[in-house]
mmCIF file of C-alpha atoms in Angstrom:
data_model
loop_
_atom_site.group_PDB
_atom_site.id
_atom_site.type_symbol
_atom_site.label_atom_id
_atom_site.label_comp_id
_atom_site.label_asym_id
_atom_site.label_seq_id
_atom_site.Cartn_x
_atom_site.Cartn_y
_atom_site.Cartn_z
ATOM 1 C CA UNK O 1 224.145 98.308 78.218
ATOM 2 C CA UNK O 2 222.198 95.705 80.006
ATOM 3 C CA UNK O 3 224.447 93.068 78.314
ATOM 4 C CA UNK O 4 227.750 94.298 79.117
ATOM 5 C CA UNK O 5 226.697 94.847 82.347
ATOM 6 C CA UNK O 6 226.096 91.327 82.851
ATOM 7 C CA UNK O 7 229.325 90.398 80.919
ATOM 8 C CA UNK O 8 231.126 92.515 83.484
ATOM 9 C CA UNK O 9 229.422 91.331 86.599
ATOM 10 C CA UNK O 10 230.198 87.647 85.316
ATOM 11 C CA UNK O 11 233.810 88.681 85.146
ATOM 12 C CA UNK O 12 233.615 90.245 88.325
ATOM 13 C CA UNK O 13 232.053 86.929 89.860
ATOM 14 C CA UNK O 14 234.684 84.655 88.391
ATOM 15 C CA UNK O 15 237.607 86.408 89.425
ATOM 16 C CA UNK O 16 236.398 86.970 93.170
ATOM 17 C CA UNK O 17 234.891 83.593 93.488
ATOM 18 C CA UNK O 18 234.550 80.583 90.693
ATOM 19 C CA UNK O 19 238.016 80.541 89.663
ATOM 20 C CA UNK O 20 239.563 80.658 93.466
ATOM 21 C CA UNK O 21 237.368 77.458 93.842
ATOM 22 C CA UNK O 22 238.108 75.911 90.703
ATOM 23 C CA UNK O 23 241.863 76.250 91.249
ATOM 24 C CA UNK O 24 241.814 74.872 94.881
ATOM 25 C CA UNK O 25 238.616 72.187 93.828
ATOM 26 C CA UNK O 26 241.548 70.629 91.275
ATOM 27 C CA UNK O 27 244.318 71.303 93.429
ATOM 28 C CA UNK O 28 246.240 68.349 93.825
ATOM 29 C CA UNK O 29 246.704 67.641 97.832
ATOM 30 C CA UNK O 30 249.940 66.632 99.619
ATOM 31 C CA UNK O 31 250.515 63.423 100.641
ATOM 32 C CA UNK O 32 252.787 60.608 102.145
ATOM 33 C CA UNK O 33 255.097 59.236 99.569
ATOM 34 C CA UNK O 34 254.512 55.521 99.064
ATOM 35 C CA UNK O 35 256.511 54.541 101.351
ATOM 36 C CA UNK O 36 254.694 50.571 102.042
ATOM 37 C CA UNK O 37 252.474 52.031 104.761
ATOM 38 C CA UNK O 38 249.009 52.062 104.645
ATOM 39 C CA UNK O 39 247.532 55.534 105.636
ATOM 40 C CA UNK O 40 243.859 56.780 105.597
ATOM 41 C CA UNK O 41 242.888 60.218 106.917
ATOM 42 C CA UNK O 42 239.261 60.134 109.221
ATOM 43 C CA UNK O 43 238.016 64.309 108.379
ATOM 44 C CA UNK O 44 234.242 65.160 109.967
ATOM 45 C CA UNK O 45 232.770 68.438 108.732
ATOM 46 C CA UNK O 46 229.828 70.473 110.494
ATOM 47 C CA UNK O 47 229.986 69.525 114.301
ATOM 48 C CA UNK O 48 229.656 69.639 116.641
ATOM 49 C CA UNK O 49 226.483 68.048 117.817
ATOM 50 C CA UNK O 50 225.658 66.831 120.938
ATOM 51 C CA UNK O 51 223.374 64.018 119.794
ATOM 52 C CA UNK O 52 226.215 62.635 117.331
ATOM 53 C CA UNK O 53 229.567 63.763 117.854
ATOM 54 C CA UNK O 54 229.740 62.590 121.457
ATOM 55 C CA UNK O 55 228.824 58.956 120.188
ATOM 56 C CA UNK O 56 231.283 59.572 117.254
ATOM 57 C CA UNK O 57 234.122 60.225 119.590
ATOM 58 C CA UNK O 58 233.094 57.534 121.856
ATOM 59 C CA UNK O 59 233.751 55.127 118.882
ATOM 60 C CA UNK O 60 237.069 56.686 117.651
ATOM 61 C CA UNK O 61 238.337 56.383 121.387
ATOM 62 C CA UNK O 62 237.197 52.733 121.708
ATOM 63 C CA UNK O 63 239.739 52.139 118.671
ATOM 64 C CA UNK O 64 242.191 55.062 120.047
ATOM 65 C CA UNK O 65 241.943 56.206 116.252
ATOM 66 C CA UNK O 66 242.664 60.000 115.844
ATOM 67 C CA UNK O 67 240.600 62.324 113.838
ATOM 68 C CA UNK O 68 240.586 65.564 112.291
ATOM 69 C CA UNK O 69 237.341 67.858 112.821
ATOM 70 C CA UNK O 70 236.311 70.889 110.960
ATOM 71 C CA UNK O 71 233.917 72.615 113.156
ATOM 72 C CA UNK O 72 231.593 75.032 112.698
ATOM 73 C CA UNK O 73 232.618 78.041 114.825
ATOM 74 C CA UNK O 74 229.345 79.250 116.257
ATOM 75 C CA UNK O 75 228.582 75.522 117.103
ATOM 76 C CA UNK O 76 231.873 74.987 118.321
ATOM 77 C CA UNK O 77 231.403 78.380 121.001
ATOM 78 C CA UNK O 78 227.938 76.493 122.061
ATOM 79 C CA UNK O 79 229.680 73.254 122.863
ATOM 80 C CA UNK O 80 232.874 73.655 124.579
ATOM 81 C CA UNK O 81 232.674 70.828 126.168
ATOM 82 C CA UNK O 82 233.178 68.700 123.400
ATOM 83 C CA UNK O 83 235.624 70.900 121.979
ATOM 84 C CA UNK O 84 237.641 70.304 125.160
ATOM 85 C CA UNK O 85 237.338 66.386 124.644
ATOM 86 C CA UNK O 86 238.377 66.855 121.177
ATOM 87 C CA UNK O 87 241.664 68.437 122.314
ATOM 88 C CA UNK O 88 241.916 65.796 125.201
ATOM 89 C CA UNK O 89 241.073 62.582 123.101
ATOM 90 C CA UNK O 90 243.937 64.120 120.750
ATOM 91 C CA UNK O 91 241.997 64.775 117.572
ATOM 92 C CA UNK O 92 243.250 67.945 115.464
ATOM 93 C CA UNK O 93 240.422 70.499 115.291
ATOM 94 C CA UNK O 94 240.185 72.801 112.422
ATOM 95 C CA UNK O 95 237.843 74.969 111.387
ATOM 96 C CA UNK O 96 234.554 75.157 108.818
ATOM 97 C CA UNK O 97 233.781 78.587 108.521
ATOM 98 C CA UNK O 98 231.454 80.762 110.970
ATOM 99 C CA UNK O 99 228.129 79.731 110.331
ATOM 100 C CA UNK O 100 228.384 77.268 107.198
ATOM 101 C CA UNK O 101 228.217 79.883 104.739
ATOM 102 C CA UNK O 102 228.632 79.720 100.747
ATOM 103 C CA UNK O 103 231.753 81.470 99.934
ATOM 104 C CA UNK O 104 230.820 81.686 96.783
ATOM 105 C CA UNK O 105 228.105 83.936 97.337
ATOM 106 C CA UNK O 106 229.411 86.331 100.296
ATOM 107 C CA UNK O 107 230.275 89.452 100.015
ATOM 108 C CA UNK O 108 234.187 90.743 101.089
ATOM 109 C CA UNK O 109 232.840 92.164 104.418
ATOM 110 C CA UNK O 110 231.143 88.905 105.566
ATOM 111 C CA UNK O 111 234.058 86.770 104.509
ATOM 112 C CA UNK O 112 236.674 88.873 106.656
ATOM 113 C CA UNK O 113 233.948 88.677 109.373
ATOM 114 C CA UNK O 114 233.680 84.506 109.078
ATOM 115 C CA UNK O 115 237.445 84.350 109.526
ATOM 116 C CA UNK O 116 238.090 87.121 112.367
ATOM 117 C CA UNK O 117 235.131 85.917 114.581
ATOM 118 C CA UNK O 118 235.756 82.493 113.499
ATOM 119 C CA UNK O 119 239.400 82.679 114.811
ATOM 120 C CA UNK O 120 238.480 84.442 118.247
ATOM 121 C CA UNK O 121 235.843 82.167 118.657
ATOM 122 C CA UNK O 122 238.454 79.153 118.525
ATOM 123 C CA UNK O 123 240.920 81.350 120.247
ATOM 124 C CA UNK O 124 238.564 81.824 123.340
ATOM 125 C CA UNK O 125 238.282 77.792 123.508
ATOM 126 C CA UNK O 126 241.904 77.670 123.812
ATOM 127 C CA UNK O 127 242.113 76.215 119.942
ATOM 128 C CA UNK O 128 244.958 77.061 117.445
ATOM 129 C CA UNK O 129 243.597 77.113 114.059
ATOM 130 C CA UNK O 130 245.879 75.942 111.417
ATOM 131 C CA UNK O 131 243.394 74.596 109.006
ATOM 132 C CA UNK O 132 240.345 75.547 106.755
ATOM 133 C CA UNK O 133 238.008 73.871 105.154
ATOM 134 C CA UNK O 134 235.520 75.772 103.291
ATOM 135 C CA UNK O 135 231.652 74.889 103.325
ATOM 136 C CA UNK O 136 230.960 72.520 99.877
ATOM 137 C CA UNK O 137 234.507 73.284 99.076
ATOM 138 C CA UNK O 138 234.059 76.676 97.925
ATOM 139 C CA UNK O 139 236.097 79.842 98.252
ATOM 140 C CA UNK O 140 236.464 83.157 97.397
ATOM 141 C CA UNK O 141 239.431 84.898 96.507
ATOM 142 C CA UNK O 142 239.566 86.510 99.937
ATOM 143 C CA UNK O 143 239.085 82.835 101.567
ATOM 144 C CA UNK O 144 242.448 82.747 100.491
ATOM 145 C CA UNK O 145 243.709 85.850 101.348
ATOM 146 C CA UNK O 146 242.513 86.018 105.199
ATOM 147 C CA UNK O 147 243.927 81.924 105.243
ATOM 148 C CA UNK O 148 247.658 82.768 104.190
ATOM 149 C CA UNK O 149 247.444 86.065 106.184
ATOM 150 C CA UNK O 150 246.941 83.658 109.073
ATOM 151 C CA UNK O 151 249.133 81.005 108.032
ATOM 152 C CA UNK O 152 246.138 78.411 107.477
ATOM 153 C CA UNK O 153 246.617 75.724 104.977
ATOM 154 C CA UNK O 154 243.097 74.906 103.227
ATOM 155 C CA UNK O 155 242.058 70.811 103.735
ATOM 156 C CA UNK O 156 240.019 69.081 101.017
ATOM 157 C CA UNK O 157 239.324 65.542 100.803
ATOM 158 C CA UNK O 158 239.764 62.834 98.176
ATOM 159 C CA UNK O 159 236.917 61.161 99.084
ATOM 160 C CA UNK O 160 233.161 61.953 99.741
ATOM 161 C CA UNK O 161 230.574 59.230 100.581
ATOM 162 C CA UNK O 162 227.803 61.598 100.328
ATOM 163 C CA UNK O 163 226.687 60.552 103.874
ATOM 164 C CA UNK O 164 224.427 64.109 104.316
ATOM 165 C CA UNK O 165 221.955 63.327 101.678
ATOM 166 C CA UNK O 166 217.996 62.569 103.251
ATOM 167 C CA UNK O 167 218.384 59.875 101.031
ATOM 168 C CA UNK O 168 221.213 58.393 102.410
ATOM 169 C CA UNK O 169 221.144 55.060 104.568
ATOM 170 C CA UNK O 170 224.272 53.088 106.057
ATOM 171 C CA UNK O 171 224.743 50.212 103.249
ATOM 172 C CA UNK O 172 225.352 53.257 100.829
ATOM 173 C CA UNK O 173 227.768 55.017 102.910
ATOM 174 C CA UNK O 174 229.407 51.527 103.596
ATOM 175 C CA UNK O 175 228.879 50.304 99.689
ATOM 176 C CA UNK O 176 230.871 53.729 99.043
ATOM 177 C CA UNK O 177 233.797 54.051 101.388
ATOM 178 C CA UNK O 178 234.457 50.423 100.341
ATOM 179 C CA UNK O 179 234.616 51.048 96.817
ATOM 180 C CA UNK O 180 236.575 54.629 97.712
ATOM 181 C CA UNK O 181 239.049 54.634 99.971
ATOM 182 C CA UNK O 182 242.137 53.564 99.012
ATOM 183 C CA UNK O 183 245.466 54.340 100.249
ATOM 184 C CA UNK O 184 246.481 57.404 101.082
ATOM 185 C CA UNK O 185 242.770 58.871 101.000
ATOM 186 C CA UNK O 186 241.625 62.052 103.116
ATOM 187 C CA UNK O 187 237.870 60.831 103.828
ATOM 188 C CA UNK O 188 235.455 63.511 104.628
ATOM 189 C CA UNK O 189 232.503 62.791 106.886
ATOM 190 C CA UNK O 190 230.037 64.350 108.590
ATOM 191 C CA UNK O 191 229.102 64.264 112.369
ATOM 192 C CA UNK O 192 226.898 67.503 111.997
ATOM 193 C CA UNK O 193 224.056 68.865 109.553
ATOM 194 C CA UNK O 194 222.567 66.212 106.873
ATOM 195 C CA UNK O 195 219.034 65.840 106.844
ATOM 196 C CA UNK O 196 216.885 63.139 108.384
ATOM 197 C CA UNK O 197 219.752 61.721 110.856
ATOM 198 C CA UNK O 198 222.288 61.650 108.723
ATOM 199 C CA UNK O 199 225.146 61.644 110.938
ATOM 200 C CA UNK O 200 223.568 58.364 112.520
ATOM 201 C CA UNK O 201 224.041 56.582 109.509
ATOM 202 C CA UNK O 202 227.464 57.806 109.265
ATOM 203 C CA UNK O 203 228.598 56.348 112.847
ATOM 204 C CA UNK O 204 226.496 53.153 112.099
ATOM 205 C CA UNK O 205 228.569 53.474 108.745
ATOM 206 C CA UNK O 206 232.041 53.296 110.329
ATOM 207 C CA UNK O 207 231.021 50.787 113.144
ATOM 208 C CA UNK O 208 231.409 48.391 109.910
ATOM 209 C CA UNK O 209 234.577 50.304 108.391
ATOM 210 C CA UNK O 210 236.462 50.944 111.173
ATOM 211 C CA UNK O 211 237.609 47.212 111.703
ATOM 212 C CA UNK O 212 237.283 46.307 108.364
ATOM 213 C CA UNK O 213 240.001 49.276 107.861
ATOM 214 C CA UNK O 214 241.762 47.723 110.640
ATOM 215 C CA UNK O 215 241.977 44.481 109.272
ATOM 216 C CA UNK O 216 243.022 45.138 105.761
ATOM 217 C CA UNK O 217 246.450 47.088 107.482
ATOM 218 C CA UNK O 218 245.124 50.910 107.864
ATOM 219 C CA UNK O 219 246.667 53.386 109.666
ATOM 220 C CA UNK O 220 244.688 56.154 111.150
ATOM 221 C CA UNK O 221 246.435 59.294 110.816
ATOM 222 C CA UNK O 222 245.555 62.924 111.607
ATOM 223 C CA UNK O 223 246.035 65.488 108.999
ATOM 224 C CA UNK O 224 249.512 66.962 110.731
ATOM 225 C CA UNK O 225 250.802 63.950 109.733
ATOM 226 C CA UNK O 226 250.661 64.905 106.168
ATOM 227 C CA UNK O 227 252.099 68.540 106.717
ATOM 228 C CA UNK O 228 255.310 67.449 109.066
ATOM 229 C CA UNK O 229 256.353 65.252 106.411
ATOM 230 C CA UNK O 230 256.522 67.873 104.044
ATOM 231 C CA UNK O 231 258.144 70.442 106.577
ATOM 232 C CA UNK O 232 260.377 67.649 106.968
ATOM 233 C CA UNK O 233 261.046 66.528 103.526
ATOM 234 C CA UNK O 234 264.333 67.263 101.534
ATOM 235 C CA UNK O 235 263.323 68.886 97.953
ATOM 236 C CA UNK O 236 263.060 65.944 95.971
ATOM 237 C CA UNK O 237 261.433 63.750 98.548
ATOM 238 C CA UNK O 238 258.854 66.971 98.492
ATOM 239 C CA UNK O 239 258.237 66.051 94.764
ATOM 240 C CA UNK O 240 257.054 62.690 95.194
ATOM 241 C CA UNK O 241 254.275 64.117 97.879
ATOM 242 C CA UNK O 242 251.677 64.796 95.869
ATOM 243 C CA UNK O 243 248.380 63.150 95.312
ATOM 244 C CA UNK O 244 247.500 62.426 91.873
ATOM 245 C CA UNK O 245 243.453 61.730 93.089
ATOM 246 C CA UNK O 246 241.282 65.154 92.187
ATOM 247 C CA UNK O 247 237.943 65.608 94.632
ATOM 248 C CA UNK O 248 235.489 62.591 94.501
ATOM 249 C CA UNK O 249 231.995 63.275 95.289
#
């Protein structure tokens, strides 16, 4: 009894949440066809935060380099102010969840919750919401239902410089991107969370980056960019927009 209890409860588990997040972890991610432009795609999770973000978007201005954030909801409602610079600096603002939870482990009541509250919450600051990107990548398969009901395309990345880690300094996060981004690549950084400073490193990070980018022929590009050209795209030109690079850690 006790073991098919567990059998079914494991069953239960994958269906509702490992498989949803195995499907979209491996999902292969739209792109730009090669087209002899060099694209990269700036993404910042968990913001906002006073102490960081404001320097963060102080640098991206300086370069007039658009972004795409992924805030936090509740952190996003108790800084509106930098919401509203977001918006006027012309950075796409999406959204990461309600509080930062685990998908994987919340229950179906809590995930409707993070996406209703999450939406009025972005609503209220005069945000439209037309992408997700789940905490750590995870989802469950009501993520996905309360996304399409909304007609909110889910974001990953294709690469991850690990710049939250404690034990992360800026000649990793630099060694990293450098060895990482390529073109084409939808970079995900973080200007909120991490432990011991994290997000300082980052900015110091892409102080280096930014005009090294520059230099070898980068274009900054928000993620829109990737969407209107497949709204835009004829069938076949449709086919050749896909990314053949998985999740990198």
């Amino acid at each position: 009894m006790t073991h098919e209890f567990f059998i079914r409860v494991l069953a239960i588990f994958g269906i509702y949440s490992a498989y949803p997040s195995a499907l979209y972890r491996f999902k292969k991610t739209p792109h730009h066809a090669l087209d002899g432009v060099k694209r990269i795609y700036l993404t910042f999770d968990d913001g906002p935060e006073p102490q960081y973000t404001n320097i963060l978007l102080d640098l991206l201005d300086s370069y007039d380099i658009k972004a795409t954030f992924f805030v936090v909801a509740e952190k996003a409602k108790q800084n509106p102010e930098i919401i509203r610079r977001m918006k006027v600096s012309g950075h796409t603002i999406g959204v990461h969840s309600l509080e930062h939870k685990n998908a994987l482990f919340s229950s179906p009541s809590y995930t409707k919750k993070d996406f209703i509250e999450s939406l009025k919450i972005m609503n209220d600051l005069d945000v439209q919401i037309k992408y997700f990107r789940p905490p750590w990548g995870n989802l469950n398969i009501l993520t996905y239902y309360y996304a399409s009901q909304n007609h909110i395309k889910m974001v990953f990345w294709t690469v991850m410089a690990g710049d939250w880690s404690k034990n992360t300094t800026e000649k990793k996060i630099i060694k990293k991107l450098s060895k990482r981004v390529h073109n084409n690549k939808i970079i995900c950084l973080h200007d909120g969370r991490g432990k011991n400073s994290a997000p300082q490193k980052t900015i110091a990070a892409l102080k280096v980056m930014i005009p090294h980018w520059l230099d070898e022929g980068y274009n900054f590009e928000k993620i829109d960019e990737i969407y209107k050209v497949i709204n835009n795209s004829s069938i076949a030109e449709s086919i050749k927009i896909i990314n053949n690079n998985i999740m990198k850690w």
